[in-house]
Amino acid sequence: MTQRPTAFVNARLVDPASGWDGPGALLIRDGKIADVAQGGDLGTLSADIDVIDARGAMLAPGLVDIRVKTGEPGAETKETLKSAALAAAAGGVTSIVLQPDTDPVIDEASVVDFILRRTRDIELVHVYPAGAATKGCKGERMAEIGLMREAGCLYVTDADRPIVNSKVMQRVLAYAKSFDTLVAHRPADPWLSAGAVATASEFAGRMGLSSVPPIAEKIMLERDLALVELTGARFLVDQITTACALESLARGKAKGLPVTATTSINHLSFNEIDIGDYRTFLKFDPPVRGEDDRQATIEALASGLIDIVVSAHAPAPAEDKRLPYDEAAPGAVGLQTLLPALLAFHHDGRIPLVDLMRTVTSRPAELLGLAAGRLAKGAPADLVLCDLNAPIVVDLDKLKSKSRNSPFDGRRLFGEVQMTIVDGRVVYRV
Amino acid sequence: MSAAPTGLNEVLSRTFPFPKRHFLSVVDLNPVEVSGLLDLADSFVSLNRQHSKKLDLLKGRTLMNLFFENSTRTQSSFELAGKRLGADVVNMSPRSSSISKGETLIDTAVTLNAMQPDLLVVRHSSSGAASLLSQKVTCSVINAGDGQHEHPTQALLDMLSMRRAFGRIAGLKIAICGDVLHSRVARSNVGLLQMMGADVRLVGPPTLMPTDADRWGVDVYHDMRKGIAGCDVVMMLRLQLERMDGVMAPSQREYFRFYGLDREKLAFASDNVRVMHPGPMNRGVEIDSDVADDLAVSLIQDQVEMGVAARMAVLASLAARLDND
């Protein structure tokens, strides 16, 4: 089943790893990138090569989304690995990292193994699990971090649940360091956040929504950074969304701590006013912030203080969203809208395209030690071809996820994924 | 049934038709609509004081009370309002019946909607619940309190009581005191009173004040004597007892000392001050019985009476629009 080699010509090659954004061509052979011609062409192409004329569309590494939830195992009515993989493929995402808070929790090697075997059969995009940092994501006792790492989990995290006990967090960090394993943690003070569904503000007050002040994020992050300094562990700030926490992050990075940070496309794209008349599709965890925090987050992305953008894909079926705001499930699907939503910052001139794409390709790939995420000879042929200027209107009915809780419903965006390639195979074509 | 009393027909003939299908939030209203509702309510007050109280404006209409939270006084106020206008009234308490077992709010609403009510009065513990419901049913929805968000008929009846006591709303100095943070009554009152030109201030401890409440266009006071100084109306809010005892306030006695309304504090208000409370009262916690029961200053009993009239005005206005559909 050897595939014919394929050449992309007349493309706008965007390769954040080398910093290249310009015309070029690229050759795929045997699932790998066989040749890259930045600024030129591939020379004479032999007759056995299929040639695809990109007509100026962007050819970039497929996206690496390191914070994705599905419903498998345990809640397959929300989302299966297959439906998530289809959504990813349609969104130009070629690698996804699953959160461990499934049922059962991914807190031992056998569950890691189950996920890897299931996704091998699906043969769409690369799917990697993150393991739980503590057993059952309960924040009490350490999970089998070493064994899960051996089985193939990429990092450890308790997903949405903060590890409240500082002693447990210290041990997780110290232990994970011995396996050179990245620890991700959601910065949220549990007491200030308890019961909150919105960010404290004049708006939340008028709407009568229980709210959490933005400093809840800063308070927990300051603790985490102190423990990182103590233990020297590699640390990932999971979804930073507030100006005050960004100040702490900047100080930690300036000190040289081994810290990386993500934010979610939702917090870059929406503010609390979008809640409007209690739209539960805007209910996220962490809650959607005010405009000042959103602007600070975009600034931090532009300056490189924030390293990575995630979709924070979290499927919730209609029955979990068609509820009063405080009862509705948090989260939004995002695999299919991540790229066009992110491109908005390129189109409005705020962030250069190559820098923007770095946050969803080479940067997360490097962090997790993946060979993907770059357009280089010998790298896996994981690619996305995207017509940057094609207008799209997000239509819930066209989402591939089993749950269609997208806050981007009806949004007009620019950037249509035309083709997604994983290991040289076309997994999506418009 | 008696004919409409003189006055009502006149009021009906000279007010604008109410253009909205639902009654969810004071934010949806404008001053002309509010004045019209108050005029209409005024005429219902006279009707309610007659021997024969019944009209047929809502004849053939079905009013459904859907109270997910118990509230005897609001529910019976709506029930009486509906009955006096000639509607058939059904009371549903989903919590104590089988209708809500495992069902979501929407499912319950859709089920009840299929029984073809014309007016659905909803109380629910979640902010936004009435609005959510209104998007899924074909009848008119009246918000009888949604979480910590709004209680618009309460604000209307409070305003009716004040207008009858002072003859105006514009320019009145009104202090709303106590647990503003959890109070839908406070939110609806702030919005409606500001719309009609009153000067509103909020008084309470910082722990019971919403974030950035000073940006609502009101002055916020933590010292009650300063807060009610010169005020024409002191509106007390109910404080749930479980929120004291060290949670939101250190103790009942400490709360009463600093934020309970007694004669001594009331002396700081205007000489002609009126005291209000949406009920039910915690006597000796947020208000001294001595003040609450003084008919020279207390409007608390009036508020209950005005409640029926104000709700009749809302129901009649919504039903008139249904008739025109």
CSV table of C-alpha atoms in Angstrom, one decimal, chain B residues 27 66 94 105 119 122 131 133 136 150 164 177 188 201 220 229 238 257 266 275 284 303 308:
chain,number,residue,atom,x,y,z
B,27,VAL,CA,-34.3,46.2,31.4
B,66,LEU,CA,-44.7,27.4,38.0
B,94,PRO,CA,-42.5,20.9,40.3
B,105,LEU,CA,-36.4,22.9,33.2
B,119,LEU,CA,-49.5,33.0,30.8
B,122,VAL,CA,-42.1,31.3,36.7
B,131,SER,CA,-35.5,34.0,29.9
B,133,LEU,CA,-37.9,29.3,29.3
B,136,LYS,CA,-38.9,27.5,24.3
B,150,GLU,CA,-34.5,39.9,38.7
B,164,ARG,CA,-49.0,56.5,45.8
B,177,CYS,CA,-30.2,48.3,52.4
B,188,SER,CA,-34.9,45.0,39.6
B,201,ARG,CA,-28.1,54.3,46.9
B,220,VAL,CA,-22.6,52.6,47.8
B,229,ALA,CA,-29.3,60.3,55.6
B,238,ARG,CA,-34.3,40.1,53.5
B,257,ARG,CA,-26.2,46.6,65.4
B,266,LEU,CA,-34.2,55.9,60.9
B,275,VAL,CA,-40.0,52.1,55.2
B,284,GLY,CA,-34.9,41.9,65.0
B,303,GLN,CA,-46.7,46.6,49.3
B,308,VAL,CA,-51.9,42.1,43.5
